[in-house]
XYZ file of C-alpha atoms in Angstrom:
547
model
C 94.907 116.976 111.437
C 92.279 115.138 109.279
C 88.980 112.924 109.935
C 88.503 110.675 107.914
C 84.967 109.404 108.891
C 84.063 109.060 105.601
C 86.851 106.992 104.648
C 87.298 103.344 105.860
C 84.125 101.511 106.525
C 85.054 98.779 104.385
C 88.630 97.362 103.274
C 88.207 98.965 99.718
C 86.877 102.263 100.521
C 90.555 102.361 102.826
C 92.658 101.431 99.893
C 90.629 104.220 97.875
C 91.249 106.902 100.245
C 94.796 105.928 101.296
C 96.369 108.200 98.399
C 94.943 111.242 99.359
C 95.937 110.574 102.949
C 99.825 110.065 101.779
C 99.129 113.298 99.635
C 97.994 115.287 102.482
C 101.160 114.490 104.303
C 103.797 114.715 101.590
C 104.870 118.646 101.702
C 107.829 119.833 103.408
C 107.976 122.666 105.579
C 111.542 124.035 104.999
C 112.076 127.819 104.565
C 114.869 129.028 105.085
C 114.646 130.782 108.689
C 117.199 133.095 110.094
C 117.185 133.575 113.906
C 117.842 137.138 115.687
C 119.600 137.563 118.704
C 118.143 136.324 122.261
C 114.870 139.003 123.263
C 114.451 138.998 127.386
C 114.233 134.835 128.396
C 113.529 133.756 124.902
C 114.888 133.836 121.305
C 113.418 135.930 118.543
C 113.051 134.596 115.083
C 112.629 136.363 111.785
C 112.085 134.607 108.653
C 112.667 135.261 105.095
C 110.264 136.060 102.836
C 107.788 133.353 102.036
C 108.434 131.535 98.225
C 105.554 129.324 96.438
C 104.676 126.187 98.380
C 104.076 123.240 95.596
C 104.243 120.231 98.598
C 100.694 119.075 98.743
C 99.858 117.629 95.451
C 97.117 117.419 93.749
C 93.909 120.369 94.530
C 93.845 122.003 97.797
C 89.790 121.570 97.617
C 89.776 118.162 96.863
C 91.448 117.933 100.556
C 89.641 120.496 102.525
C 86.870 119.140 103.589
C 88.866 115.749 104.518
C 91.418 118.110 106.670
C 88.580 119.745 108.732
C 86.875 116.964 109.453
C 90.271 115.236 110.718
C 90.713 118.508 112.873
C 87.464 117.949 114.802
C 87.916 114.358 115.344
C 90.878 114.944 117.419
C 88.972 116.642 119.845
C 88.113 113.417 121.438
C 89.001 112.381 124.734
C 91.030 110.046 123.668
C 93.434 112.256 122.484
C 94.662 113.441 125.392
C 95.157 109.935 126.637
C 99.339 109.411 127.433
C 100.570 106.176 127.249
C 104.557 106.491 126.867
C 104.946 102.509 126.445
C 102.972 103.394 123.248
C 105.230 106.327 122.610
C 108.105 104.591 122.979
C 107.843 101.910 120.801
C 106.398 104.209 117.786
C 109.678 106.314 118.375
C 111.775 102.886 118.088
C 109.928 101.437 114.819
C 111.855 100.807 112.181
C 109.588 98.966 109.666
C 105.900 98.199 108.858
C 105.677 95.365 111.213
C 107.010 97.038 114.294
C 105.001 100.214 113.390
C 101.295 98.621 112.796
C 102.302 96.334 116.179
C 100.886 98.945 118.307
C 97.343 98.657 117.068
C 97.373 95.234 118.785
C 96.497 96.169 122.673
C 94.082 98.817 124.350
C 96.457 101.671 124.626
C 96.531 102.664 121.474
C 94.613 106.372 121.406
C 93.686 108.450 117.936
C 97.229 110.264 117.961
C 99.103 107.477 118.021
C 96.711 106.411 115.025
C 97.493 109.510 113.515
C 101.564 109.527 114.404
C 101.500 105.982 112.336
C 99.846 106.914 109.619
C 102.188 110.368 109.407
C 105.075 107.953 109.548
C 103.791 105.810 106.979
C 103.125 108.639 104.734
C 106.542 110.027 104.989
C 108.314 106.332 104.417
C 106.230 106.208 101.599
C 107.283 109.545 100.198
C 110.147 108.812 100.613
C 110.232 105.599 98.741
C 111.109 102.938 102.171
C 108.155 101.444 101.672
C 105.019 100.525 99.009
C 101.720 101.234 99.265
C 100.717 97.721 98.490
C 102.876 96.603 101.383
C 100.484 97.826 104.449
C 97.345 99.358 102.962
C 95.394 95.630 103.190
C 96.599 95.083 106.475
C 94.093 94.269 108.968
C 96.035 96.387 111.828
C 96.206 99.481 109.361
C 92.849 98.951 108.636
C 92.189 99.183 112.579
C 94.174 102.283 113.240
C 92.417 104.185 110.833
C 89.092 103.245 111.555
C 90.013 104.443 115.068
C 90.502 108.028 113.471
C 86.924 107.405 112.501
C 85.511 106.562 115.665
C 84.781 109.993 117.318
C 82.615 110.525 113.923
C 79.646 107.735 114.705
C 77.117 108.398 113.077
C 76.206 111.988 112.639
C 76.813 113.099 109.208
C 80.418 114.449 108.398
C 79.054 117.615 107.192
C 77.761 118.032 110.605
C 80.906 117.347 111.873
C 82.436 120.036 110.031
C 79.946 122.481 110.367
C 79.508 122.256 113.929
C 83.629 121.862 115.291
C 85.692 122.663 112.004
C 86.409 125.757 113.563
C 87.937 124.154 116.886
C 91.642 124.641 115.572
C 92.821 124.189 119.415
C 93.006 120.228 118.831
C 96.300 120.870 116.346
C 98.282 121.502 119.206
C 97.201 118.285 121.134
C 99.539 116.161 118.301
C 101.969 114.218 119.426
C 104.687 116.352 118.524
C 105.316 119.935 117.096
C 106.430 119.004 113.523
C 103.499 117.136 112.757
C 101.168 120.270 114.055
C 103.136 122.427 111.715
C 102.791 120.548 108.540
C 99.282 120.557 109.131
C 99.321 124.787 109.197
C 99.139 124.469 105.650
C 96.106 123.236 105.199
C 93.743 124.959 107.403
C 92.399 128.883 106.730
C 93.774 132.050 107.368
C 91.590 132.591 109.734
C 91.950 129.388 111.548
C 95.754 130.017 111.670
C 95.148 133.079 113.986
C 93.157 130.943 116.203
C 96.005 128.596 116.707
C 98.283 131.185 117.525
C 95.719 132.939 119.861
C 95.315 129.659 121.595
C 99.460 129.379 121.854
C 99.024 132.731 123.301
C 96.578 131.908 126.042
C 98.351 128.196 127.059
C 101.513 130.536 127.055
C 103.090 127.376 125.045
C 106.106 128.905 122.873
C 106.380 125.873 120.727
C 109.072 127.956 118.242
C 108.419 124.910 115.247
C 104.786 125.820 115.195
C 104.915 129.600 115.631
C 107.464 129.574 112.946
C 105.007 127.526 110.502
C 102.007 129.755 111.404
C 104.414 132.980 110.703
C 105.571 131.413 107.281
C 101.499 130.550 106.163
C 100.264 133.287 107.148
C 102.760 135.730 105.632
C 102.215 134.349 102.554
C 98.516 133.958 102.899
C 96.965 135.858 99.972
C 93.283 136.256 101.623
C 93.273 139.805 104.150
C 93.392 140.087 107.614
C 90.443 142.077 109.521
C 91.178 144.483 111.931
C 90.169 142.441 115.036
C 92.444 139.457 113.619
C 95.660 141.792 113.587
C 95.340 142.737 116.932
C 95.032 139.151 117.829
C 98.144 138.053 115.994
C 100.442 141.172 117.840
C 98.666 140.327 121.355
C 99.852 136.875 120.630
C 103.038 137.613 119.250
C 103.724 139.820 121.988
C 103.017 137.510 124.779
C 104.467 134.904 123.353
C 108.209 137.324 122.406
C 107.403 136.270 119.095
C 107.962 139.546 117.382
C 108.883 137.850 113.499
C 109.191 140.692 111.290
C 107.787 139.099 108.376
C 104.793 138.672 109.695
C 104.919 142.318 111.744
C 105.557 143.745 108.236
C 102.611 141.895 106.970
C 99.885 142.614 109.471
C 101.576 146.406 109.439
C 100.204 146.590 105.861
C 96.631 144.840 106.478
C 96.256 147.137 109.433
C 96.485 150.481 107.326
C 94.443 149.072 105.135
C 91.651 148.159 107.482
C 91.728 151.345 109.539
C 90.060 153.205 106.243
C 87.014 150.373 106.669
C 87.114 151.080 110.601
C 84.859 153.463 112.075
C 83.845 152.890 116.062
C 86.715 150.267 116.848
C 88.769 152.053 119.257
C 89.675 149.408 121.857
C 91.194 147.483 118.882
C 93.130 150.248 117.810
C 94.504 150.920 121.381
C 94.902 147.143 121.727
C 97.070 146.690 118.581
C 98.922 150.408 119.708
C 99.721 148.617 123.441
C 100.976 145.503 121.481
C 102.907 147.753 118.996
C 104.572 149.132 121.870
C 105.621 145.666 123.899
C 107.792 144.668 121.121
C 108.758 148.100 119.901
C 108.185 147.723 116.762
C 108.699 150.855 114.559
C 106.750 151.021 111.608
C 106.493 154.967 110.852
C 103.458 154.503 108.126
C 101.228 151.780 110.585
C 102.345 154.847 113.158
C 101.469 157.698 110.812
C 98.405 155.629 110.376
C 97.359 154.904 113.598
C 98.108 158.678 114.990
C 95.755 160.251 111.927
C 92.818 157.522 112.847
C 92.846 158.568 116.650
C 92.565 162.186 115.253
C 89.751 161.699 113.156
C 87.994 159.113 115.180
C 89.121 160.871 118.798
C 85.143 160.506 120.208
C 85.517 156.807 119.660
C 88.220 156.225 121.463
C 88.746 155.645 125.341
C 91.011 157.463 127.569
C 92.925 153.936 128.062
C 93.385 153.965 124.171
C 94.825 157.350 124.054
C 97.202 156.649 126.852
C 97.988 153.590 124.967
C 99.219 155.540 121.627
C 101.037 158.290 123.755
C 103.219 155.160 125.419
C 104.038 153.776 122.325
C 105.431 156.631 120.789
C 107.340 157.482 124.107
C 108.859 153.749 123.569
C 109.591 153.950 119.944
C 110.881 157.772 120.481
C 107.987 158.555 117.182
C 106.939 161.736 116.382
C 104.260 161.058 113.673
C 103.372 162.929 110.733
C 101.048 164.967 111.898
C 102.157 165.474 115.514
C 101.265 168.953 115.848
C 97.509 167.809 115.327
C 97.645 165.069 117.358
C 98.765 166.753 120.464
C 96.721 169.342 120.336
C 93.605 167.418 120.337
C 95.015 164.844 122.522
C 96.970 166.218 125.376
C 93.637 168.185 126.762
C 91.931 164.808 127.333
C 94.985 163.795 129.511
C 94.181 164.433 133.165
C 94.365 162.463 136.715
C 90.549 161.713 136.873
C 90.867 159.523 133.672
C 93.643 157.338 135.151
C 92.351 154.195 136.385
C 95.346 154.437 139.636
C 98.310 156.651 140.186
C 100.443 154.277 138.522
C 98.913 154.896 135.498
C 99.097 158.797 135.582
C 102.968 158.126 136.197
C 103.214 156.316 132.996
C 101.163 158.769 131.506
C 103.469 161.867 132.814
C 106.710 159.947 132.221
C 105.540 158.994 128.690
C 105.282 162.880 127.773
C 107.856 163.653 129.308
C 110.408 161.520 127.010
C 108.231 163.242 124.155
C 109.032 166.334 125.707
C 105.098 167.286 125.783
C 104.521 167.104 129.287
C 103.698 170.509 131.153
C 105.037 171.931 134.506
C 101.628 171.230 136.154
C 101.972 167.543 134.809
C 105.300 167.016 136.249
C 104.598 168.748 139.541
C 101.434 166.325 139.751
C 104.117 163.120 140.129
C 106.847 164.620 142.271
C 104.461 166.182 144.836
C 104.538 164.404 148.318
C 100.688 163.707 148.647
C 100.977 162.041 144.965
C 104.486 159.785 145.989
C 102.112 158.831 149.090
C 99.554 157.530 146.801
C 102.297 155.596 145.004
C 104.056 153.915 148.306
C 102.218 150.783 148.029
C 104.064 149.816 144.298
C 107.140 152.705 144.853
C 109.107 149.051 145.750
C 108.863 148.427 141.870
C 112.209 149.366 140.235
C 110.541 150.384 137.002
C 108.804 152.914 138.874
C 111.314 154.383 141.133
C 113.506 154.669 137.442
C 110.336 156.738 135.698
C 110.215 158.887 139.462
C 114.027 159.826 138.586
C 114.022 160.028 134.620
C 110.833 162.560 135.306
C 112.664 164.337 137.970
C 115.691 164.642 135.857
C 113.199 166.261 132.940
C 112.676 168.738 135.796
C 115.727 169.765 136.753
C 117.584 170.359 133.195
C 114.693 169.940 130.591
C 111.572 171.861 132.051
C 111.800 175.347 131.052
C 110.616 177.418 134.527
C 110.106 174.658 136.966
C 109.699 175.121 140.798
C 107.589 172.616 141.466
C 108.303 169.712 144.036
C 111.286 167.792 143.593
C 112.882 164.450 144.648
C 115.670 165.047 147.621
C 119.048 164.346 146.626
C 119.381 161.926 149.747
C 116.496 159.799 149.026
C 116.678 156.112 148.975
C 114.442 156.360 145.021
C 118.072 157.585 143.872
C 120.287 154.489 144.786
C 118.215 152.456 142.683
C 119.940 149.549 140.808
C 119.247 148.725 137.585
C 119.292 144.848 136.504
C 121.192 143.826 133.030
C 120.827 141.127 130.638
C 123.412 138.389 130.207
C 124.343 139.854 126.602
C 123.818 143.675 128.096
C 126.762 142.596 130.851
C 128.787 141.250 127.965
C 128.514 143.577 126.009
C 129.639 146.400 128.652
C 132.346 144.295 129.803
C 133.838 144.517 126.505
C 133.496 147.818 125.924
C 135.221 148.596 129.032
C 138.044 146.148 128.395
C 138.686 147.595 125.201
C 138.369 151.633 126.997
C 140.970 150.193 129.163
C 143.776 149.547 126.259
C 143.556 153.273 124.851
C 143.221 154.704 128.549
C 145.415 152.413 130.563
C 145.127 154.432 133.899
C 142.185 153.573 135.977
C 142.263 156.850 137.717
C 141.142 157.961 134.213
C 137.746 156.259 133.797
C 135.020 156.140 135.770
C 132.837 153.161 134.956
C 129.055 151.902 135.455
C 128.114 155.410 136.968
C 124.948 155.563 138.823
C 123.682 158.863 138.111
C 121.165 158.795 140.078
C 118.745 160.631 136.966
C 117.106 156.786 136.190
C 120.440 155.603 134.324
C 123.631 154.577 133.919
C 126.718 155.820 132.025
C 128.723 152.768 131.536
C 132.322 154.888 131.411
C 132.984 158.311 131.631
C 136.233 160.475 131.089
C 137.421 163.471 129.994
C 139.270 163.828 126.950
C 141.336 167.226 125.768
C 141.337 168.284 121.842
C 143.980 165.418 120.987
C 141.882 163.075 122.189
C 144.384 162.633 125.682
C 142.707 161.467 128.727
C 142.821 164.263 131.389
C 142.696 163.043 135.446
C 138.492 163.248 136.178
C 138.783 165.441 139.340
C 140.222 168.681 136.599
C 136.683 168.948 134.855
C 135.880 172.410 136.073
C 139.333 173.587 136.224
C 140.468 172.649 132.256
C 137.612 174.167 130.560
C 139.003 173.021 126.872
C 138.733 169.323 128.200
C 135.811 167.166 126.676
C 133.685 165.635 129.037
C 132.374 162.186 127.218
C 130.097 159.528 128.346
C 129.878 156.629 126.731
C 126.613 154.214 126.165
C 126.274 150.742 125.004
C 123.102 149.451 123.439
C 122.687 146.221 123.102
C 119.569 143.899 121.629
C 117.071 145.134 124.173
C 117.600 148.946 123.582
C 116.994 149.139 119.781
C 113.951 149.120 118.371
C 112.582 146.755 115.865
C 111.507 147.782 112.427
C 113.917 150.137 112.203
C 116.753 149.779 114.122
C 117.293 153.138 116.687
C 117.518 153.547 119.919
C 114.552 153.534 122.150
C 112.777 156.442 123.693
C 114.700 156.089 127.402
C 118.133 155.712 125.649
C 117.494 159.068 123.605
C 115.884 160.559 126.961
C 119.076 159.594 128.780
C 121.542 161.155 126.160
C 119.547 164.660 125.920
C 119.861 164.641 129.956
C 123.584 164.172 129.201
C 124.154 166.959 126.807
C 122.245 169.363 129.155
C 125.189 168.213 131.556
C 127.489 169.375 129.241
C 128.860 165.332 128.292
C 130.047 164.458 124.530
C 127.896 161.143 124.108
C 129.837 158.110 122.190
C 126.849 155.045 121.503
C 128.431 151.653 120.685
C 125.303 149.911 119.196
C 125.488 146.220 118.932
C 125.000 146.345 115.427
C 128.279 148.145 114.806
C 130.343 146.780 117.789
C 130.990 142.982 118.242
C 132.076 141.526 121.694
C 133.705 138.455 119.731
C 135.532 141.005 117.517
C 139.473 140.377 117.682
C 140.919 143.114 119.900
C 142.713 145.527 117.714
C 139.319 146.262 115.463
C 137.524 146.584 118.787
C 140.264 149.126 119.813
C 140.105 150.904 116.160
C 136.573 151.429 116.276
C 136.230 153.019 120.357
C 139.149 154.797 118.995
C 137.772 156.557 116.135
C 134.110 157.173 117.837
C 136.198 158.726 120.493
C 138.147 161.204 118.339
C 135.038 162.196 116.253
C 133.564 162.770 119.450
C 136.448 165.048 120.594
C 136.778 167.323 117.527
C-alpha cells in the first residue's frame, strides 16, 4: 500500500509522480512454490529457496517513504467501506474508460482508488495501454487525490512517523494478490507484524502467507529473539509450518540465544511452538536444551514443561541429555502444575522419553489423581496418554506395583479418530496384505489394543515367510509374530522426516510383546501405486522382517 499525500495537489505534480507509482507496482511475485501434502484441515506449503528479486525498478529508498505513507492512509474508514456494485464493475473493465468510470458517483472508497490504479499499473507494464492515455484525465486525477485525502493537512512525515508502523491495513486490500506484491516493500520487521496480525484474525490467506514466507526468507537484515517466536506462534496457528522459513528462523534463533540472557518465556514460547508443528531441527534443539541448562533460574516451570513436551513429540534426545535431565527432572513435581491435566502431560511426556520414575507414574494412575481428572477424562487425548502411561507400566517400568488401570474399564475401549489420507492410506495397505495372505482367518486388522493404539494388521508369519492360523501363537514357538504400522503425513515429523515420539512409544510397547514391527511410511509406500509394486514392497518388508 502507498500514500501518496504528497503527490497530486495539482495536475502536474500527478503526471510527475505517476512513474514511480507504475514502478512501485511493476514486480512479479512468482517463485516457484511446491506444496506438501494436506496437514490436519489445511494444506502445508514449502517453498524453494528464495533467488534475487530485480521487479521494482529503480532504488528501493527512493520509494520507501512513498510506500509507508500509502500504508497509513489506508487505515481510513473508508477503507473498509463495501460496495460490490463498485466491485463488480472494476472486475468487468476492460479499458481506460470503463475503469476510470467508477470515480464518477459516491461509492467509490480509497481501495477501489487503489485497485484502479494497480490495474492501470499492470496494463501499463504490460504494454495495453500508454501513460499519456489516462494520466491527464480528470477522473484519474480524482481517484488519486482520494488516496490523498486521509493525509489533510498534517505533514507526511507525521504521517509516517506516527502510523507507518500500522502494517494491519495491508490486509484490508481488496484482494490477496495485491497485499502480497506489496510484502516487498515494507521491513522485515513489519512483515512479522502482518503475519502476527494473520495469526490473531485466524485469516489463512495462503497467497499472502506464501509472499511473507518468500520476503522474509530472503530478508538479509536478522531476526530478534522475540520476532522468531512470533513468526512460529503464527505459523503454528495458522498450520503454516513452510520449511524455508522454519529453516531460517531455526538459524536466527541460535544465533540470538548467545545475546539472550533473562528471556525464558520466549524460549518456552518458541519450544511450545516448535513442538505444535513438530518440527525437528537437532542444532535449534541442541541449542535450546544447552540455554535452559545454563539459564535454568530464568526459566519458569511452564517453560521447562514446555521443552520436556517437545522432545517427547519429536522423540529428541539432545546433545547433552544427560545434563539436562539431571538438572531438570528435580524441578518437575505436582505443586508446579497449574491443574492435573498438566501433570498428565508432564508424566506422559517422560514417559515416551523413558525418564519418568515409578513415583511419577503411580502419581497418574492412582484413583484419588483419575478423580481429579473426571471432569476432562471425556477428552480422547487424555484417556489415550491414561493408557500409553499405563502401558509404560506394565512392560516398560522396571519394578512397578503401583496403581494400575483395570482391564475392564471403559478408558480402554477408546476409539481413536483418523484422517481422510490416514484411512486411505490403511485401506491400502490392507488391500494389498490381503493379495499375499488371501485367508482372512489369517489377519487380524485395525486391532484395538487397548495400550493407547492401534495395530492396523497383525499375523503371524513362520521362517518362510508363510502365514500361520493366529489362534497357534503360543503353541508354534518358531512362528513370527508381526504387526504392522502405517504412518502417514501426520505421524512424521518435519525437518527431518521420522516418526514421532507416540509412534516410536507404540513400537517399543510392541517389541516388549514379543511382535516383529513392519512401518510402511508414506514416503516409501504410495496408495496410487499400481498393485504389483505395492505387493513387491509389503512383500519384501515382510520377509526382512521374518529372517
Amino acid at each position: 500500500m502507498f500514500q501518496l499525500s504528497r503527490i497530486i495537489p495539482s495536475t502536474s505534480k500527478c503526471c510527475n509522480v505517476l512513474p514511480s507509482l507504475l514502478r512501485f507496482n511493476n514486480f512479479a511475485l512468482s517463485p516457484p512454490f511446491t506444496e506438501l501434502k494436506n496437514s490436519q484441515d489445511a494444506e502445508d506449503i514449502s517453498l524453494k529457496p528464495r533467488g534475487k528479486l530485480n521487479s521494482v525498478i529503480g532504488s528501493p529508498s527512493n520509494h520507501s517513504a512513498m510506500v509507508a505513507e500509502v500504508f497509513a492512509s489506508l487505515n481510513s474508514e473508508e477503507n473498509t467501506l463495501r460496495t460490490p456494485y463498485t466491485d463488480a464493475r472494476l472486475e468487468k473493465a476492460k479499458n481506460i474508460d470503463e475503469l476510470l468510470s467508477v470515480s464518477q458517483g459516491n461509492g467509490v472508497s480509497t481501495r477501489h482508488a487503489l485497485k484502479v490504479v494497480s490495474i492501470l499499473a499492470d496494463w501499463t507494464n504490460a504494454g495495453k495501454v500508454e501513460l499519456a492515455d489516462f494520466e491527464r484525465d480528470s477522473r484519474f486525477i480524482r481517484l488519486c487525490k482520494l488516496l490523498t485525502k486521509s493525509g489533510g493537512s498534517h505533514k507526511p512525515s507525521k504521517i509516517i512517523m506516527s502510523r507507518s508502523d500500522d502494517l494491519t491495513t495491508v490486509l484490508s486490500v481488496t484482494a490477496d494478490d495485491e497485499a502480497a506484491k506489496m510484502v516487498e516493500n515494507i521491513t522485515l520487521s513489519q512483515m512479522v507484524k502482518v503475519m502476527q496480525t494473520l495469526s490473531l484474525r485466524k485469516r489463512r490467506s495462503i497467497l499472502l502467507l506464501r509472499a511473507l514466507a518468500y520476503n522474509i526468507t530472503g530478508s538479509t537484515d536478522q531476526l530478534n529473539l522475540k520476532q522468531c517466536s512470533d513468526l512460529l506462534y503464527s505459523m503454528a496457528t495458522l498450520n503454516f509450518p513452510d520449511e524455508n522459513l522454519l529453516s531460517r528462523v531455526g538459524g536466527d534463533i541460535c544465533i540470538a540465544l548467545e545475546k539472550n540472557i533473562k528471556k525464558g518465556s520466549v524460549v518456552g514460547s518458541i519450544l511450545t511452538s516448535l513442538g505444535l508443528m513438530k518440527y525437528k531441527n537437532p542444532g535449534l534443539l541442541d541449542s535450546l536444551s544447552e540455554w535452559m541448562v545454563k539459564n535454568d533460574s530464568s526459566c519458569r516451570p511452564q517453560d521447562i514443561f514446555s521443552l520436556l513436551m517437545t522432545l517427547a513429540v519429536l522423540n529428541y534426545f539432545p546433545t547433552n541429555s544427560e545434563r539436562l535431565f539431571e538438572v531438570l527432572l528435580p524441578q518437575l513435581t505436582p505443586s508446579e502444575a497449574t491443574s492435573p491435566v498438566v501433570w498428565l502431560e508432564i508424566v506422559w511426556s517422560l514417559v515416551l522419553l523413558n525418564k519418568a520414575s515409578n513415583e511419577q507414574v503411580s502419581s497418574v494412575l492412582s484413583e484419588e489423581f483419575l478423580k481429579k481428572l473426571s471432569e476432562d477424562s471425556s477428552s480422547t487425548s487424555i484417556k489415550l496418554k491414561l493408557l500409553n502411561i499405563d502401558s509404560a507400566a506394565q512392560y516398560l517400568q522396571k519394578d512397578y506395583k503401583g496403581p494400575r488401570i483395570s482391564e475392564n474399564s471403559p478408558i480402554r475401549i477408546t476409539q481413536i479418530s483418523h484422517t481422510k489420507e490416514k484411512y486411505q492410506m490403511v485401506n491400502s495397505v490392507l488391500d494389498t496384505l490381503k493379495n499375499l495372505i488371501q485367508s482372512e482367518k489369517l489377519i487380524r486388522t485395525k486391532v484395538n489394543t487397548g495400550l493407547g493404539f492401534f495395530i492396523d494388521a497383525e499375523c503371524l508369519l513362520d521362517k518362510k515367510c508363510s502365514p500361520v492360523p493366529l489362534e497357534q501363537v503360543k503353541l508354534n514357538k518358531e512362528a513370527r509374530r508381526v504387526a504392522i504400522l502405517t504412518y502417514d503425513y501426520h505421524d512424521m515429523t518435519r525437518g527431518r522426516v521420522e516418526p514421532t515420539g507416540i509412534n516410536v512409544f507404540a513400537t517399543n510397547i510392541l517389541r516388549s510383546q514379543g511382535f516383529r514391527i513392519v512401518t510402511v511410511p508414506y514416503v516409501e509406500y504410495r496408495p496410487s501405486d499400481k498393485l504389483v509394486q505395492r505387493v513387491q514392497y509389503l512383500e519384501s518388508k515382510l520377509k526382512e522382517i521374518v529372517k
